[in-house]
Structure formats: C-alpha cells, structure tokens
Amino acid sequence: MSLWHTKTVWEKLARQDPYWAVLTDPDKTGNRWEISEFFATGQTTVDQDVISISQTVPGFRADRVLDFGCGVGRLTQGLAQHFQTVDGVDIAGPMIDLARRHNRYPERVNYHLNPAGDLRLFPDDHFDLIYSVISLQHIPPPLIKGYLIEFVRVCRPAGLIFFQLPATAPPSNFRFSWYPPTLVKRVKRWLLTKTTIKAEMTMNSLKTSEVLGILEGNGAKSLKVSPYYAAGDLESFSYLLQKGSGR
Ligand SMILES: C[S@@+](CC[C@H](N)C(=O)[O-])C[C@H]1O[C@@H](n2cnc3c(N)ncnc32)[C@H](O)[C@@H]1O
C-alpha cells in the first residue's frame, strides 16, 4: 500500500465518519460521538502518557511538541494542557480542517497538512517531544520506518520521542497477497477513486526489535518499552526514546 493509498483512505474515512475513524468505538458509528466526550478521551490518554514519561524522565520539560497523525486534534488539544506550543500533522485534509475548527488554543496550537512521506516541513532539532498514538499503526511499514527516522531528525538533542505501535498485525490485512501485486494495486486504486466503496482502515505493525534497531541506529536511546492498550486485541507497545545529545 502506498502513501497515496493511505491518504485517499483517510480522506474518505474523515469525510464519512471522522470521530469514529479516529476512535473506533462500535457504539459510535454513524457520527454518534458526542464531541466533549470524544475530546475527554484524548485528555485522559495524554494525561496518562505524560505521567508515564515524567516517571521515566523526572523533571523533563518540553515547550515544543509534535503530535504526529493528529487527526481532528483529540490528543493535540490534550497536549496543549501540558505544553506551551503543539504542532499537529496529518495526511488527510478533512481531518486537519476539523482539527482547526476544534482548536481551543489557536495562538499556540498549529495544524499542518503533510501529504509527504517525511517531515520536511520541520527543521532539524526542532521539537522537545515527539508524540504519536494510534496513527503509525495505519501506515505501511516501509513508510513507518521513514517517519521514525524523521522523528529523530526533528527532535532536539536530549529531547524525547514517545509513540505507540503494534508488534503484530491481523492476518486479514494480507488477504489479497496471492494476486499479482501490480494488478492488486491497479484494482484498489480504481475502486478507491471511481466507486463509493467504503474505505478500509488497515492495521500494521513492526516488531519491537525492528523499531528499536531503526531508532537506535539513528541516534536515539531506548528508555522504556511498555505494553500499551490502545489497539484492540493487537499486542501493542509504547516506546520512549531520548535523542543523543551529540548529534
Ligand atoms: C486513528 S487516527 C488517530 C488520530 C489521533 N492520533 C488520535 O488518537 O486522536 C489516525 C490518523 O493518522 C493519520 N495518518 C495516516 N497516515 C498518516 C501519515 N502518513 N502521515 C500523517 N498522518 C497520517 C490519519 O489521517 C488519521 O487522522
């Protein structure tokens, strides 16, 4: 699956049922999330993650924070309760439009549409903390790897990188694998653009050893890897890393 495919799927999901696409509670399909309840879930998640980070790195302070795969800003708004400035990036335009509409801190929270496979819109060493929860899991693994390397690049020396990622993916993701790959790509592309077929959310994963190999090979040190219960039945972990101060 390509970056183009990911973007198309998420734009469709965001137009159909954006809050459910972000948080797939079966009772909330058909635009049934109550907005304040929806954003409260984000605050709870962020509060727990910030406690977990400060237990591992007591006294850590962050002014500039990146929320990667911010969706409609559910977690970004929660991060703004703890940190001075927060930038949210997302691949889907309709998600960013909604995030801007729900932005309670327009003077210090900014949302960016980023259709690229990297984070070139930010300079090196820019953020104190990179944060990403339930977003990398929807990105094809080769692209996840590129974003992880970018996390290290845009993090300042001695800054922190915190994200969640499953270590095992459901087998259903691979059900088309026996078709010739080029034919599959063409058919999927045609279905997505030419029909009203419901866009399918896919789940992806990377083994813990692979994740740590990529990040440590690019100058970050692993501080903590813990089970993280955010991706249904899938075995999922949170990762906390610190960028080396000598890069
Ligand atoms: C399940 S939602 C989670 C949103 C947010 N992290 C939250 O928990 O509220 C996943 C988000 O990742 C975004 N996304 C998918 N691929 C992306 C990419 N390559 N770059 C940035 N965002 C991406 C989707 O558009 C979607 O908004």
mmCIF file of C-alpha atoms and ligand atoms in Angstrom:
data_model
loop_
_atom_site.group_PDB
_atom_site.id
_atom_site.type_symbol
_atom_site.label_atom_id
_atom_site.label_comp_id
_atom_site.label_asym_id
_atom_site.label_seq_id
_atom_site.Cartn_x
_atom_site.Cartn_y
_atom_site.Cartn_z
ATOM 1 C CA MET A 1 0.000 0.000 0.000
ATOM 2 C CA SER A 2 1.366 3.405 -0.988
ATOM 3 C CA LEU A 3 1.328 6.802 0.668
ATOM 4 C CA TRP A 4 -1.230 7.849 -1.938
ATOM 5 C CA HIS A 5 -3.485 4.953 -0.928
ATOM 6 C CA THR A 6 -3.156 5.820 2.799
ATOM 7 C CA LYS A 7 -4.041 9.439 2.075
ATOM 8 C CA THR A 8 -7.052 8.509 -0.059
ATOM 9 C CA VAL A 9 -8.385 6.054 2.530
ATOM 10 C CA TRP A 10 -8.057 8.559 5.388
ATOM 11 C CA GLU A 11 -9.613 11.381 3.418
ATOM 12 C CA LYS A 12 -12.598 9.125 2.719
ATOM 13 C CA LEU A 13 -12.842 7.977 6.341
ATOM 14 C CA ALA A 14 -12.642 11.594 7.504
ATOM 15 C CA ARG A 15 -15.485 12.615 5.206
ATOM 16 C CA GLN A 16 -17.696 9.660 6.176
ATOM 17 C CA ASP A 17 -17.401 9.469 9.982
ATOM 18 C CA PRO A 18 -14.321 11.346 11.242
ATOM 19 C CA TYR A 19 -14.668 10.904 15.021
ATOM 20 C CA TRP A 20 -15.419 7.202 14.715
ATOM 21 C CA ALA A 21 -12.469 6.798 12.290
ATOM 22 C CA VAL A 22 -10.219 8.293 14.967
ATOM 23 C CA LEU A 23 -11.670 6.282 17.851
ATOM 24 C CA THR A 24 -13.499 3.186 16.606
ATOM 25 C CA ASP A 25 -15.982 2.545 19.400
ATOM 26 C CA PRO A 26 -18.687 0.264 17.850
ATOM 27 C CA ASP A 27 -21.422 2.246 19.665
ATOM 28 C CA LYS A 28 -20.328 5.476 17.956
ATOM 29 C CA THR A 29 -20.604 4.622 14.259
ATOM 30 C CA GLY A 30 -22.687 6.968 12.093
ATOM 31 C CA ASN A 31 -21.357 10.194 13.637
ATOM 32 C CA ARG A 32 -22.621 9.315 17.119
ATOM 33 C CA TRP A 33 -19.598 10.522 19.138
ATOM 34 C CA GLU A 34 -20.578 13.333 21.477
ATOM 35 C CA ILE A 35 -17.812 15.891 20.891
ATOM 36 C CA SER A 36 -16.969 16.754 24.513
ATOM 37 C CA GLU A 37 -16.890 13.059 25.448
ATOM 38 C CA PHE A 38 -14.664 12.378 22.433
ATOM 39 C CA PHE A 39 -12.132 15.073 23.360
ATOM 40 C CA ALA A 40 -12.218 13.984 27.036
ATOM 41 C CA THR A 41 -10.869 10.566 25.957
ATOM 42 C CA GLY A 42 -7.908 12.391 24.409
ATOM 43 C CA GLN A 43 -7.191 14.313 27.597
ATOM 44 C CA THR A 44 -7.244 11.081 29.640
ATOM 45 C CA THR A 45 -4.822 9.366 27.250
ATOM 46 C CA VAL A 46 -2.426 12.316 27.181
ATOM 47 C CA ASP A 47 -2.519 12.754 30.974
ATOM 48 C CA GLN A 48 -1.604 9.085 31.466
ATOM 49 C CA ASP A 49 1.175 9.239 28.880
ATOM 50 C CA VAL A 50 2.634 12.439 30.367
ATOM 51 C CA ILE A 51 2.687 10.793 33.822
ATOM 52 C CA SER A 52 4.421 7.753 32.341
ATOM 53 C CA ILE A 53 7.021 9.969 30.600
ATOM 54 C CA SER A 54 7.730 12.004 33.755
ATOM 55 C CA GLN A 55 8.110 8.859 35.837
ATOM 56 C CA THR A 56 10.857 7.705 33.482
ATOM 57 C CA VAL A 57 12.480 11.130 32.995
ATOM 58 C CA PRO A 58 11.739 13.138 36.165
ATOM 59 C CA GLY A 59 11.885 16.876 35.631
ATOM 60 C CA PHE A 60 11.689 16.634 31.819
ATOM 61 C CA ARG A 61 10.324 19.854 30.343
ATOM 62 C CA ALA A 62 9.037 20.419 26.843
ATOM 63 C CA ASP A 63 7.959 23.637 25.188
ATOM 64 C CA ARG A 64 7.645 22.476 21.591
ATOM 65 C CA VAL A 65 5.736 19.277 20.941
ATOM 66 C CA LEU A 66 4.822 17.462 17.705
ATOM 67 C CA ASP A 67 1.655 15.314 17.540
ATOM 68 C CA PHE A 68 2.178 13.074 14.516
ATOM 69 C CA GLY A 69 -1.042 11.787 12.869
ATOM 70 C CA CYS A 70 -3.135 14.252 14.866
ATOM 71 C CA GLY A 71 -6.498 13.518 13.212
ATOM 72 C CA VAL A 72 -9.099 16.035 14.429
ATOM 73 C CA GLY A 73 -6.817 17.113 17.313
ATOM 74 C CA ARG A 74 -8.201 14.808 20.031
ATOM 75 C CA LEU A 75 -4.746 14.330 21.612
ATOM 76 C CA THR A 76 -3.230 17.607 20.372
ATOM 77 C CA GLN A 77 -5.725 19.598 22.443
ATOM 78 C CA GLY A 78 -4.873 17.413 25.447
ATOM 79 C CA LEU A 79 -1.145 18.016 24.900
ATOM 80 C CA ALA A 80 -1.797 21.775 24.955
ATOM 81 C CA GLN A 81 -2.842 21.420 28.612
ATOM 82 C CA HIS A 82 0.723 20.349 29.423
ATOM 83 C CA PHE A 83 2.966 22.058 26.888
ATOM 84 C CA GLN A 84 3.430 25.582 25.537
ATOM 85 C CA THR A 85 3.280 25.026 21.765
ATOM 86 C CA VAL A 86 1.996 21.992 19.916
ATOM 87 C CA ASP A 87 2.118 21.249 16.181
ATOM 88 C CA GLY A 88 -0.220 18.581 14.806
ATOM 89 C CA VAL A 89 0.406 16.987 11.403
ATOM 90 C CA ASP A 90 -1.877 14.734 9.424
ATOM 91 C CA ILE A 91 -2.060 13.322 5.902
ATOM 92 C CA ALA A 92 -5.831 13.901 5.484
ATOM 93 C CA GLY A 93 -7.088 17.392 4.625
ATOM 94 C CA PRO A 94 -10.595 16.898 6.092
ATOM 95 C CA MET A 95 -9.029 15.790 9.425
ATOM 96 C CA ILE A 96 -6.916 18.954 9.533
ATOM 97 C CA ASP A 97 -9.964 21.115 8.659
ATOM 98 C CA LEU A 98 -11.849 19.655 11.644
ATOM 99 C CA ALA A 99 -8.811 19.944 13.931
ATOM 100 C CA ARG A 100 -8.620 23.665 13.105
ATOM 101 C CA ARG A 101 -12.342 24.042 13.810
ATOM 102 C CA HIS A 102 -11.945 22.427 17.250
ATOM 103 C CA ASN A 103 -8.745 24.331 18.129
ATOM 104 C CA ARG A 104 -9.219 25.974 21.546
ATOM 105 C CA TYR A 105 -5.660 27.419 21.559
ATOM 106 C CA PRO A 106 -5.106 28.937 18.088
ATOM 107 C CA GLU A 107 -2.268 31.131 19.362
ATOM 108 C CA ARG A 108 -0.126 28.152 20.396
ATOM 109 C CA VAL A 109 -1.515 25.061 18.616
ATOM 110 C CA ASN A 110 -0.970 24.760 14.856
ATOM 111 C CA TYR A 111 -2.209 22.102 12.493
ATOM 112 C CA HIS A 112 -0.394 21.193 9.264
ATOM 113 C CA LEU A 113 -1.459 19.089 6.319
ATOM 114 C CA ASN A 114 1.507 16.864 5.450
ATOM 115 C CA PRO A 115 0.976 14.604 2.433
ATOM 116 C CA ALA A 116 4.720 13.768 2.318
ATOM 117 C CA GLY A 117 6.447 10.571 3.378
ATOM 118 C CA ASP A 118 8.761 12.630 5.591
ATOM 119 C CA LEU A 119 8.617 15.651 7.915
ATOM 120 C CA ARG A 120 10.468 18.104 5.679
ATOM 121 C CA LEU A 121 8.170 20.914 6.809
ATOM 122 C CA PHE A 122 10.121 20.981 10.105
ATOM 123 C CA PRO A 123 13.826 21.748 10.556
ATOM 124 C CA ASP A 124 16.353 19.501 12.342
ATOM 125 C CA ASP A 125 16.409 19.507 16.186
ATOM 126 C CA HIS A 126 13.126 21.439 16.382
ATOM 127 C CA PHE A 127 10.913 19.692 18.974
ATOM 128 C CA ASP A 128 11.422 18.828 22.643
ATOM 129 C CA LEU A 129 8.943 15.961 22.431
ATOM 130 C CA ILE A 130 7.568 13.912 19.527
ATOM 131 C CA TYR A 131 4.279 12.180 20.353
ATOM 132 C CA SER A 132 2.206 9.749 18.268
ATOM 133 C CA VAL A 133 -0.569 7.399 19.370
ATOM 134 C CA ILE A 134 -2.808 5.133 17.210
ATOM 135 C CA SER A 135 -1.505 6.675 13.968
ATOM 136 C CA LEU A 136 1.674 4.858 12.901
ATOM 137 C CA GLN A 137 -0.333 1.601 13.006
ATOM 138 C CA HIS A 138 -2.313 2.736 9.940
ATOM 139 C CA ILE A 139 0.781 3.418 7.823
ATOM 140 C CA PRO A 140 2.520 0.822 5.615
ATOM 141 C CA PRO A 141 5.658 -0.486 7.397
ATOM 142 C CA PRO A 142 8.245 0.836 4.880
ATOM 143 C CA LEU A 143 6.782 4.316 5.411
ATOM 144 C CA ILE A 144 6.651 3.879 9.212
ATOM 145 C CA LYS A 145 10.407 3.318 9.113
ATOM 146 C CA GLY A 146 10.957 6.591 7.253
ATOM 147 C CA TYR A 147 8.822 8.544 9.732
ATOM 148 C CA LEU A 148 10.691 7.019 12.698
ATOM 149 C CA ILE A 149 13.969 8.266 11.242
ATOM 150 C CA GLU A 150 12.342 11.671 10.761
ATOM 151 C CA PHE A 151 11.194 11.660 14.418
ATOM 152 C CA VAL A 152 14.852 11.509 15.445
ATOM 153 C CA ARG A 153 15.858 14.230 12.989
ATOM 154 C CA VAL A 154 13.224 16.771 14.103
ATOM 155 C CA CYS A 155 13.750 16.032 17.821
ATOM 156 C CA ARG A 156 16.240 18.285 19.601
ATOM 157 C CA PRO A 157 19.340 16.715 21.198
ATOM 158 C CA ALA A 158 18.319 15.112 24.538
ATOM 159 C CA GLY A 159 14.643 15.546 23.539
ATOM 160 C CA LEU A 160 12.137 12.688 23.842
ATOM 161 C CA ILE A 161 10.245 10.540 21.338
ATOM 162 C CA PHE A 162 7.098 8.760 22.585
ATOM 163 C CA PHE A 163 4.877 6.672 20.340
ATOM 164 C CA GLN A 164 2.655 3.591 20.221
ATOM 165 C CA LEU A 165 2.858 0.803 17.670
ATOM 166 C CA PRO A 166 1.525 -2.775 17.478
ATOM 167 C CA ALA A 167 4.059 -5.587 17.250
ATOM 168 C CA THR A 168 1.674 -7.979 15.459
ATOM 169 C CA ALA A 169 -0.818 -7.235 12.662
ATOM 170 C CA PRO A 170 -4.055 -9.126 11.977
ATOM 171 C CA PRO A 171 -3.759 -11.631 9.088
ATOM 172 C CA SER A 172 -6.782 -10.043 7.332
ATOM 173 C CA ASN A 173 -4.517 -7.222 6.123
ATOM 174 C CA PHE A 174 -2.830 -9.650 3.761
ATOM 175 C CA ARG A 175 -5.849 -11.315 2.177
ATOM 176 C CA PHE A 176 -5.067 -10.060 -1.367
ATOM 177 C CA SER A 177 -1.485 -11.219 -1.257
ATOM 178 C CA TRP A 178 -1.876 -14.087 -3.747
ATOM 179 C CA TYR A 179 -2.795 -11.716 -6.649
ATOM 180 C CA PRO A 180 0.000 -10.273 -8.763
ATOM 181 C CA PRO A 181 0.926 -7.114 -6.844
ATOM 182 C CA THR A 182 0.619 -4.712 -9.786
ATOM 183 C CA LEU A 183 -2.902 -5.928 -10.596
ATOM 184 C CA VAL A 184 -3.952 -5.565 -6.939
ATOM 185 C CA LYS A 185 -2.602 -2.018 -6.875
ATOM 186 C CA ARG A 186 -4.475 -1.075 -10.041
ATOM 187 C CA VAL A 187 -7.767 -2.588 -8.881
ATOM 188 C CA LYS A 188 -7.561 -0.999 -5.419
ATOM 189 C CA ARG A 189 -6.728 2.387 -6.925
ATOM 190 C CA TRP A 190 -9.657 2.151 -9.320
ATOM 191 C CA LEU A 191 -12.056 1.086 -6.540
ATOM 192 C CA LEU A 192 -10.970 3.925 -4.314
ATOM 193 C CA THR A 193 -11.231 6.671 -6.890
ATOM 194 C CA LYS A 194 -14.103 5.543 -9.122
ATOM 195 C CA THR A 195 -16.600 4.000 -6.703
ATOM 196 C CA THR A 196 -18.254 4.805 -3.407
ATOM 197 C CA ILE A 197 -16.829 1.689 -1.752
ATOM 198 C CA LYS A 198 -16.260 2.256 1.970
ATOM 199 C CA ALA A 199 -12.601 2.957 2.637
ATOM 200 C CA GLU A 200 -10.987 0.255 4.754
ATOM 201 C CA MET A 201 -8.776 1.054 7.689
ATOM 202 C CA THR A 202 -5.752 -1.258 7.754
ATOM 203 C CA MET A 203 -3.644 -2.159 10.770
ATOM 204 C CA ASN A 204 0.103 -2.517 10.514
ATOM 205 C CA SER A 205 2.874 -3.419 12.875
ATOM 206 C CA LEU A 206 6.618 -3.581 13.353
ATOM 207 C CA LYS A 207 8.486 -5.955 15.619
ATOM 208 C CA THR A 208 9.941 -4.319 18.720
ATOM 209 C CA SER A 209 13.464 -5.331 17.726
ATOM 210 C CA GLU A 210 12.999 -3.691 14.322
ATOM 211 C CA VAL A 211 11.614 -0.456 15.824
ATOM 212 C CA LEU A 212 14.488 -0.161 18.286
ATOM 213 C CA GLY A 213 17.044 -1.089 15.621
ATOM 214 C CA ILE A 214 15.864 1.777 13.386
ATOM 215 C CA LEU A 215 15.770 4.391 16.149
ATOM 216 C CA GLU A 216 18.961 3.374 17.919
ATOM 217 C CA GLY A 217 20.730 3.170 14.567
ATOM 218 C CA ASN A 218 19.783 6.799 14.008
ATOM 219 C CA GLY A 219 20.984 8.225 17.296
ATOM 220 C CA ALA A 220 18.170 7.672 19.828
ATOM 221 C CA LYS A 221 18.467 5.664 23.042
ATOM 222 C CA SER A 222 15.605 3.480 24.276
ATOM 223 C CA LEU A 223 14.427 4.453 27.788
ATOM 224 C CA LYS A 224 11.274 2.365 28.154
ATOM 225 C CA VAL A 225 9.122 -0.062 26.142
ATOM 226 C CA SER A 226 5.788 -0.981 27.764
ATOM 227 C CA PRO A 227 2.584 -2.780 26.746
ATOM 228 C CA TYR A 228 0.044 -0.189 25.565
ATOM 229 C CA TYR A 229 -3.657 -0.977 25.422
ATOM 230 C CA ALA A 230 -4.829 1.210 22.558
ATOM 231 C CA ALA A 231 -5.102 -1.054 19.550
ATOM 232 C CA GLY A 232 -7.860 -3.522 20.388
ATOM 233 C CA ASP A 233 -6.669 -7.110 20.657
ATOM 234 C CA LEU A 234 -3.347 -6.475 18.967
ATOM 235 C CA GLU A 235 -0.199 -6.684 21.051
ATOM 236 C CA SER A 236 0.827 -3.059 21.148
ATOM 237 C CA PHE A 237 3.703 -1.180 22.832
ATOM 238 C CA SER A 238 4.581 2.351 23.780
ATOM 239 C CA TYR A 239 8.161 3.408 23.129
ATOM 240 C CA LEU A 240 10.015 6.178 24.928
ATOM 241 C CA LEU A 241 13.392 7.158 23.498
ATOM 242 C CA GLN A 242 15.817 10.007 24.027
ATOM 243 C CA LYS A 243 17.826 11.541 21.225
ATOM 244 C CA GLY A 244 21.548 11.612 21.912
ATOM 245 C CA SER A 245 22.944 14.994 22.849
ATOM 246 C CA GLY A 246 25.912 14.712 20.490
ATOM 247 C CA ARG A 247 24.075 14.542 17.124
HETATM 248 C C1 LIG B 1 -6.895 6.581 14.217
HETATM 249 S S1 LIG B 1 -6.495 8.223 13.771
HETATM 250 C C2 LIG B 1 -5.739 8.806 15.281
HETATM 251 C C3 LIG B 1 -5.669 10.317 15.405
HETATM 252 C C4 LIG B 1 -5.057 10.813 16.703
HETATM 253 N N1 LIG B 1 -3.711 10.313 16.875
HETATM 254 C C5 LIG B 1 -5.928 10.418 17.872
HETATM 255 O O1 LIG B 1 -5.632 9.420 18.530
HETATM 256 O O2 LIG B 1 -6.893 11.117 18.122
HETATM 257 C C6 LIG B 1 -5.098 8.017 12.673
HETATM 258 C C7 LIG B 1 -4.689 9.295 11.993
HETATM 259 O O3 LIG B 1 -3.444 9.084 11.329
HETATM 260 C C8 LIG B 1 -3.477 9.837 10.134
HETATM 261 N N2 LIG B 1 -2.454 9.347 9.214
HETATM 262 C C9 LIG B 1 -2.450 8.194 8.497
HETATM 263 N N3 LIG B 1 -1.340 8.125 7.746
HETATM 264 C C10 LIG B 1 -0.612 9.241 8.007
HETATM 265 C C11 LIG B 1 0.634 9.750 7.525
HETATM 266 N N4 LIG B 1 1.367 9.085 6.620
HETATM 267 N N5 LIG B 1 1.072 10.946 7.991
HETATM 268 C C12 LIG B 1 0.335 11.631 8.900
HETATM 269 N N6 LIG B 1 -0.865 11.216 9.370
HETATM 270 C C13 LIG B 1 -1.322 10.025 8.941
HETATM 271 C C14 LIG B 1 -4.890 9.660 9.629
HETATM 272 O O4 LIG B 1 -5.254 10.612 8.663
HETATM 273 C C15 LIG B 1 -5.667 9.776 10.940
HETATM 274 O O5 LIG B 1 -6.058 11.086 11.183
#
